[in-house]
Every structure is written in C-alpha cells, then in structure tokens.
PDB file of C-alpha atoms and ligand atoms in Angstrom:
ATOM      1  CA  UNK A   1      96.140 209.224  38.686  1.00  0.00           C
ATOM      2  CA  UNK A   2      99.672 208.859  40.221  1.00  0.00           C
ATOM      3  CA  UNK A   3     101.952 211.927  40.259  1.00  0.00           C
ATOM      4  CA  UNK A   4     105.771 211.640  39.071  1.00  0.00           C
ATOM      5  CA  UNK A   5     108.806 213.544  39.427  1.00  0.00           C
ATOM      6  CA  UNK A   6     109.900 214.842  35.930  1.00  0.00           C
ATOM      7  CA  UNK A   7     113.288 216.158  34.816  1.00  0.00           C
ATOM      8  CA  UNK A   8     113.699 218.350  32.181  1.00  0.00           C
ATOM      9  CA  UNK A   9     116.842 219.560  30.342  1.00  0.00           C
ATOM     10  CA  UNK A  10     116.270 222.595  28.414  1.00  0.00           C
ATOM     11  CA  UNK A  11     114.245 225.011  29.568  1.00  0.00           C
ATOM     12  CA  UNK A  12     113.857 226.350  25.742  1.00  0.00           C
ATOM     13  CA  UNK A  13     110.422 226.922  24.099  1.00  0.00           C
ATOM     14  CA  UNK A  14     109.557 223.227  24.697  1.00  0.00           C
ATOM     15  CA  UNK A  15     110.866 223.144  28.342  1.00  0.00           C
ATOM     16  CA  UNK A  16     108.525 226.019  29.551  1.00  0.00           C
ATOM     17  CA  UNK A  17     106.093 224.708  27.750  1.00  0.00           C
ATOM     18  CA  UNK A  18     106.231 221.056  28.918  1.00  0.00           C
ATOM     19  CA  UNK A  19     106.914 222.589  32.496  1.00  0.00           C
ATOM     20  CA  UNK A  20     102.806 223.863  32.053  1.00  0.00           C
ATOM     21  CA  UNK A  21     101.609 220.796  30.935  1.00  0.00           C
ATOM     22  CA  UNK A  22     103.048 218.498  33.541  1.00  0.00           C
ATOM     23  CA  UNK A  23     102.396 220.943  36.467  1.00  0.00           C
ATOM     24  CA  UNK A  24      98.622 221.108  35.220  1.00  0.00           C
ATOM     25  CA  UNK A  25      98.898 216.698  35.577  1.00  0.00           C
ATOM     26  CA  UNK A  26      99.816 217.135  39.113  1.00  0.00           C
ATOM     27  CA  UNK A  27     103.163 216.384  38.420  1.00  0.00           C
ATOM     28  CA  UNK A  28     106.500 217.598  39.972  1.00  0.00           C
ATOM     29  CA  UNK A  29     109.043 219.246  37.474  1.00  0.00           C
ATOM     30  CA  UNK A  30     112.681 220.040  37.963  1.00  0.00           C
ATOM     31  CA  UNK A  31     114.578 221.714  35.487  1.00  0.00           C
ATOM     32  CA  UNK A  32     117.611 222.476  34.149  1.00  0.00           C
ATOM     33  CA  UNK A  33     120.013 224.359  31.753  1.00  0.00           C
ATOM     34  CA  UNK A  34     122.496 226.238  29.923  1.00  0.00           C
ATOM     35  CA  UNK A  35     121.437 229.225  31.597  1.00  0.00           C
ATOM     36  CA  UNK A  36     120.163 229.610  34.932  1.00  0.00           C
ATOM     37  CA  UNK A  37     118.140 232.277  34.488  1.00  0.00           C
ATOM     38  CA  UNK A  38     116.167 230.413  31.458  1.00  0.00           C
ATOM     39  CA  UNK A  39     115.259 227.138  33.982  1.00  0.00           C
ATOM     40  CA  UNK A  40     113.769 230.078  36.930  1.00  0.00           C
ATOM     41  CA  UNK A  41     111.520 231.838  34.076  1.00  0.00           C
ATOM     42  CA  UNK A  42     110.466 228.078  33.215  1.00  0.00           C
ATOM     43  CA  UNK A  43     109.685 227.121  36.682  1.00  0.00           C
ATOM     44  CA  UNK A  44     107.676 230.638  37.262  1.00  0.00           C
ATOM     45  CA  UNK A  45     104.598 231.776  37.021  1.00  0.00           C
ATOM     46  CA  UNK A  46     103.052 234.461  34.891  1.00  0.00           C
ATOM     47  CA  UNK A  47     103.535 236.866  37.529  1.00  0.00           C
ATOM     48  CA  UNK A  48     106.792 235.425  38.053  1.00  0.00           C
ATOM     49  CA  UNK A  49     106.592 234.374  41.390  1.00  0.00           C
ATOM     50  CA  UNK A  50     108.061 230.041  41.553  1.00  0.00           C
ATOM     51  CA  UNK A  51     105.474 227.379  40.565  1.00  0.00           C
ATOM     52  CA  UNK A  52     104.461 225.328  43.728  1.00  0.00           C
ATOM     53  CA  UNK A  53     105.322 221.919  41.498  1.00  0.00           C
ATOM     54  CA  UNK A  54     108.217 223.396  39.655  1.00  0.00           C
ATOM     55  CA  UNK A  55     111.624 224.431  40.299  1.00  0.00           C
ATOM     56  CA  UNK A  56     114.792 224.882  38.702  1.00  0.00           C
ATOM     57  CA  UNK A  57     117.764 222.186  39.353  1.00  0.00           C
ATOM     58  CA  UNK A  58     121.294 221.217  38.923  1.00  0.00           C
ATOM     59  CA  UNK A  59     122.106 218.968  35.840  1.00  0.00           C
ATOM     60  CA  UNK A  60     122.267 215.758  38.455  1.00  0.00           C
ATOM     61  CA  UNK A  61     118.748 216.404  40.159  1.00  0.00           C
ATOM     62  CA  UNK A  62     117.541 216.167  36.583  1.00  0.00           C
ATOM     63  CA  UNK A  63     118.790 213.403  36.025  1.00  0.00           C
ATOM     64  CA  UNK A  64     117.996 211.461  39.057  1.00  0.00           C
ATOM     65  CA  UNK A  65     114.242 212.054  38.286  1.00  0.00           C
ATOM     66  CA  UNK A  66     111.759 208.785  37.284  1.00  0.00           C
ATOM     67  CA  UNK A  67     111.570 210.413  33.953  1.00  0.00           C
ATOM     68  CA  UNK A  68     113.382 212.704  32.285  1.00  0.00           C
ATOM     69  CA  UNK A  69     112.832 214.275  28.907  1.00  0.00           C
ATOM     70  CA  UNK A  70     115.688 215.845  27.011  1.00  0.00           C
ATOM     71  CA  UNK A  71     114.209 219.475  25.581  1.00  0.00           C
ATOM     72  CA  UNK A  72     117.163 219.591  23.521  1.00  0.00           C
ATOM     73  CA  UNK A  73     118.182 220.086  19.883  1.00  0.00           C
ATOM     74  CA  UNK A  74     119.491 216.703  18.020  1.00  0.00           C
ATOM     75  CA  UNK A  75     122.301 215.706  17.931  1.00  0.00           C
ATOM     76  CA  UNK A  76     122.863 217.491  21.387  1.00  0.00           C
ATOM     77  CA  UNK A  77     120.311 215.013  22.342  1.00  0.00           C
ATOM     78  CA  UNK A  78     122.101 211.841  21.420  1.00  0.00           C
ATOM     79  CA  UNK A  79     125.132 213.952  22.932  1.00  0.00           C
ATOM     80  CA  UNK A  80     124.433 214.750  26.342  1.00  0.00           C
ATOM     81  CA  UNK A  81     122.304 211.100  26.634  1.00  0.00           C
ATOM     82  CA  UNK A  82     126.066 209.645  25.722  1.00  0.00           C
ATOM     83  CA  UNK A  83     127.807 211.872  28.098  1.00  0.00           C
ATOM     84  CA  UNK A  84     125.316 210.157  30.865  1.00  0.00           C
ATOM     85  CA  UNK A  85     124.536 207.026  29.957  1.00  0.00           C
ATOM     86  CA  UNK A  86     125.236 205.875  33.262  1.00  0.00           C
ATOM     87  CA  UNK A  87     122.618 207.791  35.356  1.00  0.00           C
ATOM     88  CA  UNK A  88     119.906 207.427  32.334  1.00  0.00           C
ATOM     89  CA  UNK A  89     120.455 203.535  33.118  1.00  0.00           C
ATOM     90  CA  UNK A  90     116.958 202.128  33.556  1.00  0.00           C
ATOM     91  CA  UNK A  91     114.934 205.272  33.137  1.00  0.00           C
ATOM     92  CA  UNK A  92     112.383 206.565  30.699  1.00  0.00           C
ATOM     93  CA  UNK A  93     114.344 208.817  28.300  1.00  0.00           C
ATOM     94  CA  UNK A  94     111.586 210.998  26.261  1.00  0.00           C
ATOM     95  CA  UNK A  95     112.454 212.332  23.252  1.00  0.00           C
ATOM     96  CA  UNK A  96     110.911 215.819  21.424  1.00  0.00           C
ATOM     97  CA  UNK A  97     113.367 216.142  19.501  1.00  0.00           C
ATOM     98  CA  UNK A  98     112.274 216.980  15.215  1.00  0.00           C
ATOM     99  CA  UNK A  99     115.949 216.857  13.437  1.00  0.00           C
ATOM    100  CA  UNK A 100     114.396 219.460  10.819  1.00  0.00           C
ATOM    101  CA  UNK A 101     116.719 220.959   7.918  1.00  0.00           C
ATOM    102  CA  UNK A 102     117.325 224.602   7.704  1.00  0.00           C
ATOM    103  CA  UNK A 103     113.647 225.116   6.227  1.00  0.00           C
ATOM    104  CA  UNK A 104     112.289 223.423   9.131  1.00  0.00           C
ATOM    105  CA  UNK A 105     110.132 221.632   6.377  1.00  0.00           C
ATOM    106  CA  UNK A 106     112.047 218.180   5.692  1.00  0.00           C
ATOM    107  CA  UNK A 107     113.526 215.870   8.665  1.00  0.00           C
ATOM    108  CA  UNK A 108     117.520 215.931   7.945  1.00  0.00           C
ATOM    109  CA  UNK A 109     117.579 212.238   8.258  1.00  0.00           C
ATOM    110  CA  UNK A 110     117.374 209.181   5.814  1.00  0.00           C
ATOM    111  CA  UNK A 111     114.127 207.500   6.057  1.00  0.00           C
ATOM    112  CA  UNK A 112     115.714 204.736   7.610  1.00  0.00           C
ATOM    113  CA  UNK A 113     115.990 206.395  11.319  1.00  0.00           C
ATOM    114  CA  UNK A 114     114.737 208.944  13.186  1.00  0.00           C
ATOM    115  CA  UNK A 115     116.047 211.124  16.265  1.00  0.00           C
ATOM    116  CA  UNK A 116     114.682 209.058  18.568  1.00  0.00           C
ATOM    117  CA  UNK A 117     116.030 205.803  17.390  1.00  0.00           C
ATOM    118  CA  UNK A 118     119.110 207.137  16.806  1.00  0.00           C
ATOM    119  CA  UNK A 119     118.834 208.334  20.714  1.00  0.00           C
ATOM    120  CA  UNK A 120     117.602 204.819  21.943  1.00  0.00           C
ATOM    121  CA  UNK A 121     120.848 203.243  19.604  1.00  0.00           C
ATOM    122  CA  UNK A 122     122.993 205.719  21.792  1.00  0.00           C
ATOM    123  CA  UNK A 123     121.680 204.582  25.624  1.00  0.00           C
ATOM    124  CA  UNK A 124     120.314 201.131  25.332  1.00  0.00           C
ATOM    125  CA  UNK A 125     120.304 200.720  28.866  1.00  0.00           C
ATOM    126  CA  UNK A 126     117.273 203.592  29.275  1.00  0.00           C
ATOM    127  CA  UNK A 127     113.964 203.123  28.027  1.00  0.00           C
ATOM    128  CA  UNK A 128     113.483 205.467  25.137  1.00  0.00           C
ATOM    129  CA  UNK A 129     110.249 207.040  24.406  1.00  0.00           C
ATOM    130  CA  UNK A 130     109.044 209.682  21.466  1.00  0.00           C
ATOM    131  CA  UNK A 131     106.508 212.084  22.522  1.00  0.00           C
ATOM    132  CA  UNK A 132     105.379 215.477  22.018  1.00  0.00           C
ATOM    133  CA  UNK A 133     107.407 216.350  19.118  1.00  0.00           C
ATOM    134  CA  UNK A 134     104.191 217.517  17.169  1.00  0.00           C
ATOM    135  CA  UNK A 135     103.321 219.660  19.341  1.00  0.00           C
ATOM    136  CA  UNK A 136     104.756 223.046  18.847  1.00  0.00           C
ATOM    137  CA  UNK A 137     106.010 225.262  21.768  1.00  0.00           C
ATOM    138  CA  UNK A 138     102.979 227.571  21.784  1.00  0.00           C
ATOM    139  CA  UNK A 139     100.010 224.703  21.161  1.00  0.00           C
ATOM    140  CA  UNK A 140     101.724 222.364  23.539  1.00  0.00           C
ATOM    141  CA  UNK A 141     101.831 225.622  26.103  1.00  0.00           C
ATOM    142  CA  UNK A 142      97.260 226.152  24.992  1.00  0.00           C
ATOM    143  CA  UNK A 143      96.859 222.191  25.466  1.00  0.00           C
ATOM    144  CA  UNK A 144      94.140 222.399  23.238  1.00  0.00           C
ATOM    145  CA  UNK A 145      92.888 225.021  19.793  1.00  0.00           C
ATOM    146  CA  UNK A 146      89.648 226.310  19.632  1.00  0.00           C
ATOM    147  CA  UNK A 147      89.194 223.809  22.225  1.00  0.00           C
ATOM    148  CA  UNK A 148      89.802 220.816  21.030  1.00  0.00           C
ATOM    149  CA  UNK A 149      92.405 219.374  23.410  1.00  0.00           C
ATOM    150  CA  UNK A 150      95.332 218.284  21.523  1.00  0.00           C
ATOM    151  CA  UNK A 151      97.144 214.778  20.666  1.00  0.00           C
ATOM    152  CA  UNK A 152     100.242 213.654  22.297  1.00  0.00           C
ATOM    153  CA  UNK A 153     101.643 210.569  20.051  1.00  0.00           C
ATOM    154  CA  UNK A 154     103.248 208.158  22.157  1.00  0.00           C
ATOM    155  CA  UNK A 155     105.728 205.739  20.626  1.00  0.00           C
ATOM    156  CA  UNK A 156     108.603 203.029  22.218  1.00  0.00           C
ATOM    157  CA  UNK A 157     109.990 200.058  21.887  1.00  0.00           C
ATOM    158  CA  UNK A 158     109.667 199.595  26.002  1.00  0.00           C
ATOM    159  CA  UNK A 159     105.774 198.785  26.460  1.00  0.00           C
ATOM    160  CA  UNK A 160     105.806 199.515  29.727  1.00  0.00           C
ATOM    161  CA  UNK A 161     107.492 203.006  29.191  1.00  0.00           C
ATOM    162  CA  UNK A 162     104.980 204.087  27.059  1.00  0.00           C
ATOM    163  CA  UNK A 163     102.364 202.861  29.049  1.00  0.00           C
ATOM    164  CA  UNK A 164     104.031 205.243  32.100  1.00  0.00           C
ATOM    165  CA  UNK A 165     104.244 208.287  29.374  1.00  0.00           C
ATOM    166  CA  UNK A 166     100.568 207.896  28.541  1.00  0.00           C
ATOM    167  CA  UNK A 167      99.582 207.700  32.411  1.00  0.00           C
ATOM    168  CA  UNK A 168     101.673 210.804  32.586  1.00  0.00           C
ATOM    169  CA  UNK A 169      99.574 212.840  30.177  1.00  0.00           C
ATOM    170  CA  UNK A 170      96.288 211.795  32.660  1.00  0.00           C
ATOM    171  CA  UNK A 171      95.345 215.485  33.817  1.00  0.00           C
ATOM    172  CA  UNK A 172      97.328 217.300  31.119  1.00  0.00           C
ATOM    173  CA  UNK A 173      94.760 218.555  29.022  1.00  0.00           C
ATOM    174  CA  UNK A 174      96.328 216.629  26.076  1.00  0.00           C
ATOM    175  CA  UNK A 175      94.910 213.468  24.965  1.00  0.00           C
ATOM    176  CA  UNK A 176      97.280 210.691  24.729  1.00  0.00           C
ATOM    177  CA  UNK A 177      97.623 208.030  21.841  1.00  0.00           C
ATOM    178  CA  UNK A 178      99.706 204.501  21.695  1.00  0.00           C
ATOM    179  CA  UNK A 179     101.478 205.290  18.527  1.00  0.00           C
ATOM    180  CA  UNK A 180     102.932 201.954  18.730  1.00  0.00           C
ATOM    181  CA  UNK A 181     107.263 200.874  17.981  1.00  0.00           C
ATOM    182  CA  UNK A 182     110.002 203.636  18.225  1.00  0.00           C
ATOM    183  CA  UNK A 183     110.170 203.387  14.091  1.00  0.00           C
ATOM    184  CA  UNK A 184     107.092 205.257  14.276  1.00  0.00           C
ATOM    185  CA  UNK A 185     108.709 208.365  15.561  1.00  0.00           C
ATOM    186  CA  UNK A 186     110.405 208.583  11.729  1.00  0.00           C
ATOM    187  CA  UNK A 187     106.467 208.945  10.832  1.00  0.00           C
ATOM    188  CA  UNK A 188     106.362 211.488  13.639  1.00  0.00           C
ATOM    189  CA  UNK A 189     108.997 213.828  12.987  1.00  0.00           C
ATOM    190  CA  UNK A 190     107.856 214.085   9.322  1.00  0.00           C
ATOM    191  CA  UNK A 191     104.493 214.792  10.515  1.00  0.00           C
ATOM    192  CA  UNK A 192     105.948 217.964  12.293  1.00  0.00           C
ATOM    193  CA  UNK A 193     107.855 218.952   9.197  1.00  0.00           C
ATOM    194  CA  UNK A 194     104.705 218.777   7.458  1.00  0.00           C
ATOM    195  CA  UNK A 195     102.771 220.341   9.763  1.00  0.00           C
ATOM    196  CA  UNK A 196     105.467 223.471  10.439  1.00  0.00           C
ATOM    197  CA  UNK A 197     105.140 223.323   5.967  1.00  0.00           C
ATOM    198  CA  UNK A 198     100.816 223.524   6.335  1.00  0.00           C
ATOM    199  CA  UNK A 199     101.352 226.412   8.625  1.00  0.00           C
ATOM    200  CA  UNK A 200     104.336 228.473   6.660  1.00  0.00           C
ATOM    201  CA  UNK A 201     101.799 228.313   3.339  1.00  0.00           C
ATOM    202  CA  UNK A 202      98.815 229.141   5.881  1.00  0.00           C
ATOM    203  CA  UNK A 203      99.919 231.749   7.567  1.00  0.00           C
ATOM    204  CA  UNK A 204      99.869 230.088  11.100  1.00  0.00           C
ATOM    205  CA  UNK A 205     103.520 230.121  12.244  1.00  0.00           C
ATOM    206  CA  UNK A 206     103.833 227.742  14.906  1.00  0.00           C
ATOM    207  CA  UNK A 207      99.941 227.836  16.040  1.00  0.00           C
ATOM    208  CA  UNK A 208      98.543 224.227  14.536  1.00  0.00           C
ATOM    209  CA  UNK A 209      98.234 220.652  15.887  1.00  0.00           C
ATOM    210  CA  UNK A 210      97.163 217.120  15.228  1.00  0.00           C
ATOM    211  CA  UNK A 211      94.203 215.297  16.649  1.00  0.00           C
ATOM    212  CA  UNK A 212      93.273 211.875  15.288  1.00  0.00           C
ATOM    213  CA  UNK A 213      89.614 211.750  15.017  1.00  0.00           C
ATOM    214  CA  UNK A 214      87.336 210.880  16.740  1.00  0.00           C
ATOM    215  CA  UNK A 215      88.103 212.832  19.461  1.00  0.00           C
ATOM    216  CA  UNK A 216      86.430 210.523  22.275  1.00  0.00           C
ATOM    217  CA  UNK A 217      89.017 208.936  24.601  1.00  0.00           C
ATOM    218  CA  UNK A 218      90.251 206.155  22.598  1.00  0.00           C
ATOM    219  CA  UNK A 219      91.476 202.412  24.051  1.00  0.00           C
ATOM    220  CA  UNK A 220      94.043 200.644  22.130  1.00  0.00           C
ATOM    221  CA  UNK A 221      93.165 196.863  21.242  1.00  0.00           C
ATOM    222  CA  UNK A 222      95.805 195.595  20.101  1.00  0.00           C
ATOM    223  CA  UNK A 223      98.927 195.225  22.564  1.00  0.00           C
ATOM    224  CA  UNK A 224     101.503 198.341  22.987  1.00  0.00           C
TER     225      UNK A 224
HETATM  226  N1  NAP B 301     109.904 224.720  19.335  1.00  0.00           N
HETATM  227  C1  NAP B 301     108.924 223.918  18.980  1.00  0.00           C
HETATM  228  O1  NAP B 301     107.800 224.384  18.676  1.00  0.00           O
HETATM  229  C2  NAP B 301     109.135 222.434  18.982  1.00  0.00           C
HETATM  230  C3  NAP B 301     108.033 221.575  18.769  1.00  0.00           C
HETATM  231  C4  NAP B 301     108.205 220.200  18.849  1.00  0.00           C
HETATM  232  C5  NAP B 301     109.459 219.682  19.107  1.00  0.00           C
HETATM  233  N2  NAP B 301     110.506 220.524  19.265  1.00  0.00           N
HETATM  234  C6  NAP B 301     111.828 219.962  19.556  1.00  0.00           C
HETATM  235  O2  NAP B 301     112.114 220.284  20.905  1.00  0.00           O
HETATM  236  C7  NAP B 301     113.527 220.428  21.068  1.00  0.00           C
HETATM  237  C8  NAP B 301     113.794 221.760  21.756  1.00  0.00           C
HETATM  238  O3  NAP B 301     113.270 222.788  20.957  1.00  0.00           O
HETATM  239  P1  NAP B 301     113.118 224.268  21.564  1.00  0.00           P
HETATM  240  O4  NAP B 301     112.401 225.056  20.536  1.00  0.00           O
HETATM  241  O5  NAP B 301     112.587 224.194  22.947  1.00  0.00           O
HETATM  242  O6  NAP B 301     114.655 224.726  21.609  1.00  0.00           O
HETATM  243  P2  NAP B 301     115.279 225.950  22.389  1.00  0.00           P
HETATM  244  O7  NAP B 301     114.252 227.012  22.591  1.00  0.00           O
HETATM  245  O8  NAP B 301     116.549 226.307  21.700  1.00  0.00           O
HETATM  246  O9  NAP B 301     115.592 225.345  23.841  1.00  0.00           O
HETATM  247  C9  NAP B 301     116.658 224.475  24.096  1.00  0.00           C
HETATM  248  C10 NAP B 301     117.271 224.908  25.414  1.00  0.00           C
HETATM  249  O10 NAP B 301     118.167 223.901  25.868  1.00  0.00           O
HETATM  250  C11 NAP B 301     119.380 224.542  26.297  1.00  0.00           C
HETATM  251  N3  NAP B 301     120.458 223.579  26.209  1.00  0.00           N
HETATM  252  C12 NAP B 301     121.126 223.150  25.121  1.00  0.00           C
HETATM  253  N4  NAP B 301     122.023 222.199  25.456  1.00  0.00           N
HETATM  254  C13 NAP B 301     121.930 222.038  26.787  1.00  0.00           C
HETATM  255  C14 NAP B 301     122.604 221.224  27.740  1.00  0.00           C
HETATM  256  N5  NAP B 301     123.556 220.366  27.350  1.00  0.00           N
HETATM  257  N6  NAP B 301     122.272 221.323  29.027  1.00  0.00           N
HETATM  258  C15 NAP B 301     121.316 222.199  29.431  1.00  0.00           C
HETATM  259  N7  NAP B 301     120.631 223.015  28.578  1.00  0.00           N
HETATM  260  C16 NAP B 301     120.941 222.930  27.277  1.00  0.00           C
HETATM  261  C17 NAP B 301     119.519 225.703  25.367  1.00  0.00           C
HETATM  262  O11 NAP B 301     120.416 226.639  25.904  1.00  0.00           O
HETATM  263  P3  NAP B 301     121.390 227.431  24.886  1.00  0.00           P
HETATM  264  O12 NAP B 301     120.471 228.157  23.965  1.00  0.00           O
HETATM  265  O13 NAP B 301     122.182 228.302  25.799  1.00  0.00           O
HETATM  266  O14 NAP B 301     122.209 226.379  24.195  1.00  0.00           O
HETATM  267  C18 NAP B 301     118.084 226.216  25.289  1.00  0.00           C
HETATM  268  O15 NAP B 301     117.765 227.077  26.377  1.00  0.00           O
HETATM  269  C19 NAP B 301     114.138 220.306  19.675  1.00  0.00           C
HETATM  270  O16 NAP B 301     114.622 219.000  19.500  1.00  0.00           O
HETATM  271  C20 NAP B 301     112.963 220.538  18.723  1.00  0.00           C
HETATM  272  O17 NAP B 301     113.103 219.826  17.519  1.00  0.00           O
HETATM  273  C21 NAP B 301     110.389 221.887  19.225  1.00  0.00           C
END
C-alpha cells in the first residue's frame, strides 16, 4: 500500500471525518478552511493534542497536494475549483459533495447532471472523481456499523484516477467499489437523498450506510 499526501478544504463534518479515515490508511492529511480554528480541531486528536499524519494548512498547501478533495457545499464547490483552476491542473479533484434541497431528501438538480459533473464541466484540466458522498459525517467517522465495514462508491471519467482513489481507501476500514463513469455520481447523490429519507422515517438521523452485498472484497471484471 503506498501512502499519499491529501488536501482537504473544509474541515466541516466531512473534513474531520475524512481526516480519520485517511490517517487510519497511512496517509498524510493537510487541511484547510474558513476558520482556523475548525482545520486544528480536524487535525487533532480526541484528547486534542495534533495527529502525527495530520495538520492544518494554508489554502495553497492544500492545493499543492497529489489529491485534494473539496469538503465543501455545491455550488461553493464548482466555485472555489473555478477560482483555482490553475493549481487543480492535472490533479485528482474528489468530490462529496450531495446538492440536496432544503429537505435534504431530493438532489436539487435535473436528472441530467450531478454535482460532480457539473464540477468536472468547471476544471477540465483536473481529474474529477465522486466518492464518499454516501457516507454520512458520523458513519464515514465509525468506518463500519455493527461492524460491517462500509462502502465507498468510486466513480470518474479518468480511469486511472479512480483507480488511485480506490488504492487510497487500502487501510481505511472502508471497502472500496468501481462505480464506473462520472454520470454515475447522479445515481449517487440520489442514493444519499434516499438514504438521509430511510433514516428521517426510521429514526436514525445521520447513522446509516450502504454496502453492496456480498461483502467479500470484490474485483471488477470489466474495465474502469
Ligand atoms: N454531512 C454529511 O453527513 C455529508 C455526507 C456526505 C456528503 N456530504 C457532503 O459533504 C460536503 C460538506 O458537508 P459538511 O457536512 O462537511 O459541511 P460543513 O460541516 O458545513 O463543512 C464545510 C466547511 O467548509 C468550510 N468552507 C466553506 N467554504 C470554504 C472555502 N472556500 N474555503 C475553506 N473552507 C470553506 C465551511 O466554513 P464556513 O462554515 O465558515 O463557511 C465549513 O467549515 C457537502 O457537499 C455535503 O453535501 C455531507
């Protein structure tokens, strides 16, 4: 397993959360945002002393990392990928993002797009890649319910990208899957909306996930 450098902007429910899974891979994680203070509690441990693999950075560190995922709302997504096109140039872009209506139960997007394609429109230069948008904050922060370790759906239009992502998850406690082209992430984000839907009527909040049975590690057979 090869360890990366990993930039994250936001440092938001998905940011710290993201922050534990990567760290768990082995992987270095800078982070940055808004508010200083938010990246430092994202980059510390429970008894908030600094994780060894973790720390908080400036907006450019982020950026310069081999991957960076953007922990951010949509549009702001699309907006601060615009406003930096130039250093995203050639880099794996991942994007979390679930453009959810005010009920959080319906993507507020025709059925025709998605965030992430709308993200990948925006920077064509980087190499766009949808994961762990259904994962919510806490479940993503577990790696696993009851535990079962949970999915990560990986989807791009950049093979070789999502071949990286999935080598990233290697040591996360989450399992990986090729979830094929970038149109997929329209699939995706509904599949949160749903999900966030299962769990208001269910009482669960925020504390579900997917897993695509069986639960075996699984090879793909046809090509990414
Ligand atoms: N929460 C979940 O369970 C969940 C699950 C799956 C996917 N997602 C997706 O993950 C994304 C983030 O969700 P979240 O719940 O983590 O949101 P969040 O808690 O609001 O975190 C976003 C963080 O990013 C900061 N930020 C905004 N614009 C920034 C910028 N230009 N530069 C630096 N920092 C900036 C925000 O700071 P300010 O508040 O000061 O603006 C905030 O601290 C969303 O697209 C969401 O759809 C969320």
């Amino acid at each position: 397993m090869s360890t990366r450098t990993v930039g994250i902007v936001g440092a938001g429910n998905m940011g710290r959360s993201l922050v534990t899974r990567l760290v768990a891979a082995g992987h270095t994680v800078l982070v940055t945002d808004h508010g200083a203070e938010h990246a430092q509690t994202a980059t510390s441990g429970p008894d908030g002393q600094p994780l060894a693999l973790a720390r908080a950075a400036t907006l450019p560190e982020v950026l310069s990392a081999e991957i960076v995922v953007l922990a951010l709302w949509y549009p702001h997504t699309v907006d601060l990928a615009t406003a930096h096109r130039q250093e995203l140039t050639g880099k794996i872009v991942i994007d979390i993002s679930n453009p959810l209506d005010d009920t959080f139960t319906r993507v507020d997007l025709p059925g025709d797009t998605s965030g992430a394609e709308r993200l990948a429109a925006a920077v064509p230069e980087s190499r766009v890649v949808k994961a762990f948008n259904t994962l919510p904050a806490p479940t993503l922060g577990a790696g696993a319910i009851d535990g079962t370790p949970l999915d990560c759906f990986v989807a791009s239009d950049e093979p070789e990208a999502k071949m990286e992502v999935l080598q990233l998850l290697e040591g996360s406690g989450l399992r990986g899957l090729d979830a094929g082209s970038l149109d997929n992430a329209r699939v995706l984000e509904r599949l949160t909306a749903f999900g966030i839907e299962l769990g208001q009527r269910y009482g669960l909040g925020f504390d579900f996930g997917f897993k695509y049975l069986p639960t075996e590690q699984l090879t793909p057979i046809v090509p990414t």
